[in-house]
mmCIF file with all atom_site columns, C-alpha atoms in Angstrom:
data_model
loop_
_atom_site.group_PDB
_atom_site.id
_atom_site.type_symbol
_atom_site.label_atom_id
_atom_site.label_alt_id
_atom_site.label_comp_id
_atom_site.label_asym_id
_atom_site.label_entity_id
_atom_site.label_seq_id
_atom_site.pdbx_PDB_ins_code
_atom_site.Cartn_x
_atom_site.Cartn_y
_atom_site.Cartn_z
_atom_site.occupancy
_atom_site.B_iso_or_equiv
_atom_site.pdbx_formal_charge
_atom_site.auth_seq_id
_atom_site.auth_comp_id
_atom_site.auth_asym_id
_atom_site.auth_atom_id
_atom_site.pdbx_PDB_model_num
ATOM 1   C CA . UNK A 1 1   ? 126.828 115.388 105.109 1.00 90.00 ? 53  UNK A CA 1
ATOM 2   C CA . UNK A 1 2   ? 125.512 111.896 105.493 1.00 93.00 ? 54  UNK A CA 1
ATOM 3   C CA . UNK A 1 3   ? 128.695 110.557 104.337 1.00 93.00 ? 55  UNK A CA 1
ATOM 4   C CA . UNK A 1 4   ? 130.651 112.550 107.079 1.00 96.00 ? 56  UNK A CA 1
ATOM 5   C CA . UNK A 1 5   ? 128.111 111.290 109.682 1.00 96.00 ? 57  UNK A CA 1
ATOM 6   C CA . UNK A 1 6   ? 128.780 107.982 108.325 1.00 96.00 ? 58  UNK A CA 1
ATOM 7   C CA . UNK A 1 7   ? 132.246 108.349 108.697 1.00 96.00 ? 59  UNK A CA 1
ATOM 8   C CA . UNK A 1 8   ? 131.984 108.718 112.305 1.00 96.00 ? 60  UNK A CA 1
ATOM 9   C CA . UNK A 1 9   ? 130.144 105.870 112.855 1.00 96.00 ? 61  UNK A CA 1
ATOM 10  C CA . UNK A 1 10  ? 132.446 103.933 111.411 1.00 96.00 ? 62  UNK A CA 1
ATOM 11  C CA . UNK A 1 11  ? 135.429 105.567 113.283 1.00 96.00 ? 63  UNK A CA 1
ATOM 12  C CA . UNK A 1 12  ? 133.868 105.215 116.229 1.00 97.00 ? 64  UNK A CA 1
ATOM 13  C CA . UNK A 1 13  ? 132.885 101.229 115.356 1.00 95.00 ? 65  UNK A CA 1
ATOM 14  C CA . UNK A 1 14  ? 129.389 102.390 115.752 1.00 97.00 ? 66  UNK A CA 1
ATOM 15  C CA . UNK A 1 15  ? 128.247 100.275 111.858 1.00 97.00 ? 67  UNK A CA 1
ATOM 16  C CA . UNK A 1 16  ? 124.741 99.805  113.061 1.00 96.00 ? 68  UNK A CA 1
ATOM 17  C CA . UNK A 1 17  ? 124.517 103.410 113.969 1.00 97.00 ? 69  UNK A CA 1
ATOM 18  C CA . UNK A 1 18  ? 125.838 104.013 110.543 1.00 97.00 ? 70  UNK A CA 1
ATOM 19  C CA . UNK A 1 19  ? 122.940 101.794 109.258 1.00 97.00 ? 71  UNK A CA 1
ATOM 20  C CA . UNK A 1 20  ? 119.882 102.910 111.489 1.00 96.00 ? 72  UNK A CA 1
ATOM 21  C CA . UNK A 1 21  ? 121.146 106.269 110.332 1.00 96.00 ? 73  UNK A CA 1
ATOM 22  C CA . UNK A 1 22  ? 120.490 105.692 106.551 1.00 96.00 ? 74  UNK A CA 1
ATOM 23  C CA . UNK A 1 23  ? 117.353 103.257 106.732 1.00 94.00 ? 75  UNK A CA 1
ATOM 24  C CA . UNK A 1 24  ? 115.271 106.228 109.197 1.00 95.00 ? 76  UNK A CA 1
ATOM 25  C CA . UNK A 1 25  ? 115.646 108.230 105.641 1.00 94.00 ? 77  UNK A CA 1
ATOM 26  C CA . UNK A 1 26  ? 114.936 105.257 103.421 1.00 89.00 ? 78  UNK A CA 1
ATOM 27  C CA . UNK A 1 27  ? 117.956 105.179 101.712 1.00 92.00 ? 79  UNK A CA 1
ATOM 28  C CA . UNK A 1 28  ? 118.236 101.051 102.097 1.00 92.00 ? 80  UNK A CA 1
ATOM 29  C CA . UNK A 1 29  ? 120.262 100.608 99.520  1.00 89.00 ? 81  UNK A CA 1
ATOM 30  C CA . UNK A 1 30  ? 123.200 102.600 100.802 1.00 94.00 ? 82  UNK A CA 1
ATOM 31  C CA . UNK A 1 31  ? 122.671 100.891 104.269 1.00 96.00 ? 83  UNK A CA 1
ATOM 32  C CA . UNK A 1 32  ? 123.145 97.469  102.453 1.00 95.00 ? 84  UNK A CA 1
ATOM 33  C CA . UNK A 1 33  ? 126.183 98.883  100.459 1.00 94.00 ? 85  UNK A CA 1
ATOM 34  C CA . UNK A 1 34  ? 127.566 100.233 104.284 1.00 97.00 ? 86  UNK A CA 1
ATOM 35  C CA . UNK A 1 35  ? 126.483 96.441  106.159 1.00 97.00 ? 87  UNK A CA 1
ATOM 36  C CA . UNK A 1 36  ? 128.049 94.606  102.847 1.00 94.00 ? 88  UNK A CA 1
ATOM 37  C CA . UNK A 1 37  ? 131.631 97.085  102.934 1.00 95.00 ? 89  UNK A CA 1
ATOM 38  C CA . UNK A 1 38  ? 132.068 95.996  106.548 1.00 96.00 ? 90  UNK A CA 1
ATOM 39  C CA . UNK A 1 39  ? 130.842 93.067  106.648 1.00 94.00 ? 91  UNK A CA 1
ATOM 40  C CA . UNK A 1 40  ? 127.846 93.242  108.888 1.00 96.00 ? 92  UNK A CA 1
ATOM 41  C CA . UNK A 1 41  ? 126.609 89.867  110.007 1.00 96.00 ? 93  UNK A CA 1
ATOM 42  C CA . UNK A 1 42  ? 123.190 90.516  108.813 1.00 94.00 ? 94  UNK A CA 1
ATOM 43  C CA . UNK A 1 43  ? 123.460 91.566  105.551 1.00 96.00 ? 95  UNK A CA 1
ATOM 44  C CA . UNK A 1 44  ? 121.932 88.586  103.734 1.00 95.00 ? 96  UNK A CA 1
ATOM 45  C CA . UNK A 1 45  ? 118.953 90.130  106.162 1.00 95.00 ? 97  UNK A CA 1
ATOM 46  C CA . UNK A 1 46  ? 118.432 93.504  105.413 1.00 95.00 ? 98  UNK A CA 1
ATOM 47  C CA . UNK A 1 47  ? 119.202 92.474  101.276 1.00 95.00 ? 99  UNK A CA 1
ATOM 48  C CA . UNK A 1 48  ? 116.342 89.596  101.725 1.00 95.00 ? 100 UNK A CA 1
ATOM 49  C CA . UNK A 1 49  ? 113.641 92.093  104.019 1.00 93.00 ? 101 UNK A CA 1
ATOM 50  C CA . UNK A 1 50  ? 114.603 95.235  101.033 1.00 94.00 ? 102 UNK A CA 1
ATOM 51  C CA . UNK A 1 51  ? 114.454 93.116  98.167  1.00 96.00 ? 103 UNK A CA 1
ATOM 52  C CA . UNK A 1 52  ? 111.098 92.006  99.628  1.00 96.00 ? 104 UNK A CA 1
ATOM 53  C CA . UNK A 1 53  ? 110.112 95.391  100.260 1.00 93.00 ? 105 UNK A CA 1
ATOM 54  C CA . UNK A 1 54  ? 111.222 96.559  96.607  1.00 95.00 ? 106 UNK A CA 1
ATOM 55  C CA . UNK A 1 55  ? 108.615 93.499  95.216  1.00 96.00 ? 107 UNK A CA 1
ATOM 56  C CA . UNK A 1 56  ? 105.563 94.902  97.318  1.00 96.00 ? 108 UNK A CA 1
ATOM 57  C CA . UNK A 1 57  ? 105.969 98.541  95.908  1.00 94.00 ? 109 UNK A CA 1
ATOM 58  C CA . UNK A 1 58  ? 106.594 96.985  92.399  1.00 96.00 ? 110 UNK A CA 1
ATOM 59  C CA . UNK A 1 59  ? 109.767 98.837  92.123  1.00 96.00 ? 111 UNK A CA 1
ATOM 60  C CA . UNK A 1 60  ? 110.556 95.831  89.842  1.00 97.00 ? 112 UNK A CA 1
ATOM 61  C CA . UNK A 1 61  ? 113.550 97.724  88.240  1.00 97.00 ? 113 UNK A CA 1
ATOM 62  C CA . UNK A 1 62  ? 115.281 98.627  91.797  1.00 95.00 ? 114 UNK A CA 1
ATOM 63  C CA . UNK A 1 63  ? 114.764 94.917  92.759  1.00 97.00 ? 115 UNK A CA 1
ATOM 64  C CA . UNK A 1 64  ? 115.893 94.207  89.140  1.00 97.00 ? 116 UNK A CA 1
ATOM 65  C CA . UNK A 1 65  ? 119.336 95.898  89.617  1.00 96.00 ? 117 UNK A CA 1
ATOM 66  C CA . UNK A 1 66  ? 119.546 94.599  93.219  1.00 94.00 ? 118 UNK A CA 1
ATOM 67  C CA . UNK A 1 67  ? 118.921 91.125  91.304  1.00 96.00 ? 119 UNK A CA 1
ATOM 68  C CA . UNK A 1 68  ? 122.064 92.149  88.757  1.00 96.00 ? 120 UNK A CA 1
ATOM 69  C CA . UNK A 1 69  ? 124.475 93.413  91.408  1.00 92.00 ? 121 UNK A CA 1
ATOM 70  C CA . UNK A 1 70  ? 123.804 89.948  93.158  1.00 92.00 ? 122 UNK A CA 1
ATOM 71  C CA . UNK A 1 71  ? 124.825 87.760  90.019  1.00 95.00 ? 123 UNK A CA 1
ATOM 72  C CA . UNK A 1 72  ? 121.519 86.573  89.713  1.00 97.00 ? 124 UNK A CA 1
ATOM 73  C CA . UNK A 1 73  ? 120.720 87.413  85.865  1.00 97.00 ? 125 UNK A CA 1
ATOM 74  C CA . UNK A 1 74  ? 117.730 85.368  85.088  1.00 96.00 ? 126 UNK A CA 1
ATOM 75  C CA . UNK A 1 75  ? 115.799 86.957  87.865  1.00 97.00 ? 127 UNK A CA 1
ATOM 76  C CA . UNK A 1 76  ? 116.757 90.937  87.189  1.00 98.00 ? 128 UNK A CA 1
ATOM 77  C CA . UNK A 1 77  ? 116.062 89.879  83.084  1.00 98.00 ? 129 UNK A CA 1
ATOM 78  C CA . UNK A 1 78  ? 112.522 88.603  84.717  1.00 97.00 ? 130 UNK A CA 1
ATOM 79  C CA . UNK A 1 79  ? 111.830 91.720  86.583  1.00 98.00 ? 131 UNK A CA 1
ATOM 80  C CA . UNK A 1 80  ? 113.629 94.510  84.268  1.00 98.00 ? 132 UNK A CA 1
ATOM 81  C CA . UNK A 1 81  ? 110.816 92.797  81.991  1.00 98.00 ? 133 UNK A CA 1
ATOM 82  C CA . UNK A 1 82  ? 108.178 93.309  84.807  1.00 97.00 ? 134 UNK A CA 1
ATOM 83  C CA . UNK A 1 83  ? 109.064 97.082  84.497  1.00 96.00 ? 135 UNK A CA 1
ATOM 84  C CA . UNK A 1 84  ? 108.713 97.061  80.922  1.00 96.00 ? 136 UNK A CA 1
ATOM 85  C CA . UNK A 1 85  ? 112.353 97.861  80.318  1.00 97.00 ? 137 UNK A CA 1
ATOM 86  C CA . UNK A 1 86  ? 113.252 94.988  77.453  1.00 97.00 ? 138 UNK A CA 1
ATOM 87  C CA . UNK A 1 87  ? 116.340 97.101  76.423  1.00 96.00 ? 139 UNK A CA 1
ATOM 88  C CA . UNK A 1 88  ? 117.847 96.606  80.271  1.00 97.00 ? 140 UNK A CA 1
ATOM 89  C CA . UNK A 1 89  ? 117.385 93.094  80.129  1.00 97.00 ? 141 UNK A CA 1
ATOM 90  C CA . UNK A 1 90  ? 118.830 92.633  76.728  1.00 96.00 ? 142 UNK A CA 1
ATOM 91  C CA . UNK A 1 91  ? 121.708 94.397  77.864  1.00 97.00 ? 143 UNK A CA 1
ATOM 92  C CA . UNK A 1 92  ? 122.223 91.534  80.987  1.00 97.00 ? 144 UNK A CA 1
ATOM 93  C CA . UNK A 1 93  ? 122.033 88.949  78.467  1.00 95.00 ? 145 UNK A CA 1
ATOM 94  C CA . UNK A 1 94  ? 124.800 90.808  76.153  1.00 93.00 ? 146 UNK A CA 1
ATOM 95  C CA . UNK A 1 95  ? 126.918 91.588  78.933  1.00 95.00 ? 147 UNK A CA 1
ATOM 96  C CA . UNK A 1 96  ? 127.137 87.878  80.802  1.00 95.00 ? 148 UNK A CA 1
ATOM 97  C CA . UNK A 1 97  ? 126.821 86.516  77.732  1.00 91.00 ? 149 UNK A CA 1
ATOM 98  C CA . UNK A 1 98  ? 122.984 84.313  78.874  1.00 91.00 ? 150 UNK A CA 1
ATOM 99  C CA . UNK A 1 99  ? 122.307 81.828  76.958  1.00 87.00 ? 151 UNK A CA 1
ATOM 100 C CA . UNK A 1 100 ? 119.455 80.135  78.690  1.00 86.00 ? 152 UNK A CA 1
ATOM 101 C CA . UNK A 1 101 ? 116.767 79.701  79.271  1.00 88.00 ? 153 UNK A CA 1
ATOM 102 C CA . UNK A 1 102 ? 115.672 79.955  75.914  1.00 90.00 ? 154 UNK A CA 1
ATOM 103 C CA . UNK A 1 103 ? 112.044 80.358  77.419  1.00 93.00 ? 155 UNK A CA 1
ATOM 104 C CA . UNK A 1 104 ? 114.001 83.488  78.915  1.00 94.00 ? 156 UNK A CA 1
ATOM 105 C CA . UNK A 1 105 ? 115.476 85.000  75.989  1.00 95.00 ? 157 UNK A CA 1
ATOM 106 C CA . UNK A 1 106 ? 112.531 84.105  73.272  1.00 94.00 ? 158 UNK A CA 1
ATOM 107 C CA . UNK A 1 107 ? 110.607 86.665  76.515  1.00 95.00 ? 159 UNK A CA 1
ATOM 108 C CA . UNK A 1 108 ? 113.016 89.093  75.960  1.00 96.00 ? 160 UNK A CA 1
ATOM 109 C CA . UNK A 1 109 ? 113.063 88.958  71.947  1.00 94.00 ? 161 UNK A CA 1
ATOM 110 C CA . UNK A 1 110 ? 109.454 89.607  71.983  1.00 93.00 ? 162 UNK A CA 1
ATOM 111 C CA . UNK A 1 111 ? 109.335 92.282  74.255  1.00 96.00 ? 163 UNK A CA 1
ATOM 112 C CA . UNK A 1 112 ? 111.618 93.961  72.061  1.00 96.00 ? 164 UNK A CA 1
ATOM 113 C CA . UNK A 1 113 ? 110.052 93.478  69.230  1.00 93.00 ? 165 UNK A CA 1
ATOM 114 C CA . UNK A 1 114 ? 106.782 94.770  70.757  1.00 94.00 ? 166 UNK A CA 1
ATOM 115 C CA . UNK A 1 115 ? 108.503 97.965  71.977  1.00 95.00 ? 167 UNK A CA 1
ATOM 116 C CA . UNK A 1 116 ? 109.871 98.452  68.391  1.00 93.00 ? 168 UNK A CA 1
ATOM 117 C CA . UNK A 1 117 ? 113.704 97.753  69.275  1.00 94.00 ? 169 UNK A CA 1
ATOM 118 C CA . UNK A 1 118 ? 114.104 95.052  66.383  1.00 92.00 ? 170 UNK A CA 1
ATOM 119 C CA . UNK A 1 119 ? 117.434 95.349  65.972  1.00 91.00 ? 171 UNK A CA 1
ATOM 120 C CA . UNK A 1 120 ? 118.199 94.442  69.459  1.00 92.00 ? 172 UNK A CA 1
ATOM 121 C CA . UNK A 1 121 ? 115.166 91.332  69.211  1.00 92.00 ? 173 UNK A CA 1
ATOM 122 C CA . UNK A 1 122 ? 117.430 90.403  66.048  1.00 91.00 ? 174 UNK A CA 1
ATOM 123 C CA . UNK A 1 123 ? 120.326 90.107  68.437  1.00 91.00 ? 175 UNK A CA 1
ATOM 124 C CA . UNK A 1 124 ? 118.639 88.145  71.174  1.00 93.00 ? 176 UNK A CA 1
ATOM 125 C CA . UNK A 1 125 ? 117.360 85.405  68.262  1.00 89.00 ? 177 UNK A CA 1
ATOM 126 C CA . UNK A 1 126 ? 121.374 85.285  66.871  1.00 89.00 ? 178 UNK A CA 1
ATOM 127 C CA . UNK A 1 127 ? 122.068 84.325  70.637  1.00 85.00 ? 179 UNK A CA 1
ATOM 128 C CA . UNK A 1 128 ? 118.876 81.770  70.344  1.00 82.00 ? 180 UNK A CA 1
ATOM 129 C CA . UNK A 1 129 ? 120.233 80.462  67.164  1.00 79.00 ? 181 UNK A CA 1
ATOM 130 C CA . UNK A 1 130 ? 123.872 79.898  68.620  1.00 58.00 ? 182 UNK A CA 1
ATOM 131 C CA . UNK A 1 131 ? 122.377 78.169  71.788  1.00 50.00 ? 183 UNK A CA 1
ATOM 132 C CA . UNK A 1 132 ? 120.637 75.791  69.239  1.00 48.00 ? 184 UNK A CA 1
ATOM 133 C CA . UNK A 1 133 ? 123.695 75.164  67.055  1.00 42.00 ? 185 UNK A CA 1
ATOM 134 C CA . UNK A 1 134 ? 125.327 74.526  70.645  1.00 40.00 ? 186 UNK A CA 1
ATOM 135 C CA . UNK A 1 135 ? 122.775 71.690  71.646  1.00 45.00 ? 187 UNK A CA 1
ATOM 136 C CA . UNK A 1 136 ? 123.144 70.400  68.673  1.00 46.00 ? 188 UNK A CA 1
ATOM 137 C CA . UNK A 1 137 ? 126.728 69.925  68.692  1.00 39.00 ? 189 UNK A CA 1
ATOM 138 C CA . UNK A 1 138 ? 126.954 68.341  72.608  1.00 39.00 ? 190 UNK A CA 1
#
């Protein structure tokens, strides 16, 4: 239903209807995916004031997504780590392919260790090891 209702906003130009409408039932992140679809003027805003938000009710691994959507990698690997998800950040350092900040990375390899997921610490060294090799070379 709030779709439909969100569809007539929008039909009706009404967007900050459309985005009252879903942050009076705390669903901010769907008014930030709304404001960012139409390009709402004050998006960087209402991303800035919910991130904020996120931080004070240490929903680290919302803001830690939020953080990932955004392209910001070293900060969501910071705060899936806050949340004591290791495997999530390890996956954000597979997937864009981070190779620094080693201080970054050696976090994340012993976070994984510590929460018995060796394998993947093994991985995060490898990546370590080539970022080495790589200084090395240049």
């Amino acid at each position: 239903q709030l779709d439909r209702a969100e569809s007539i906003y929008l039909e009706h130009s009404k967007l900050q209807d459309a985005i009252d409408m879903y942050e009076e039932i705390s669903m901010f992140s769907k008014a930030i995916a709304v404001a960012d679809k139409n390009s709402y003027p004050g998006i960087d805003d209402m991303k800035t004031r919910y991130f904020q938000q996120l931080l004070d009710l240490n929903q680290n691994e919302e803001a830690g997504m939020m953080k990932e959507v955004e392209g910001d990698f070293s900060q969501a690997i910071n705060l899936y780590l806050r949340s004591g998800l290791p495997g999530k950040a390890a996956r954000v350092i597979h997937e864009h392919d981070i190779i620094q900040p080693s201080s970054l990375l050696e976090s994340v390899a012993f976070a994984l260790s510590d929460a018995n997921m060796h394998s993947k610490a093994g991985e995060v060294h490898e990546r370590l090891g080539e970022r080495r090799q790589w200084r090395e070379i240049t």
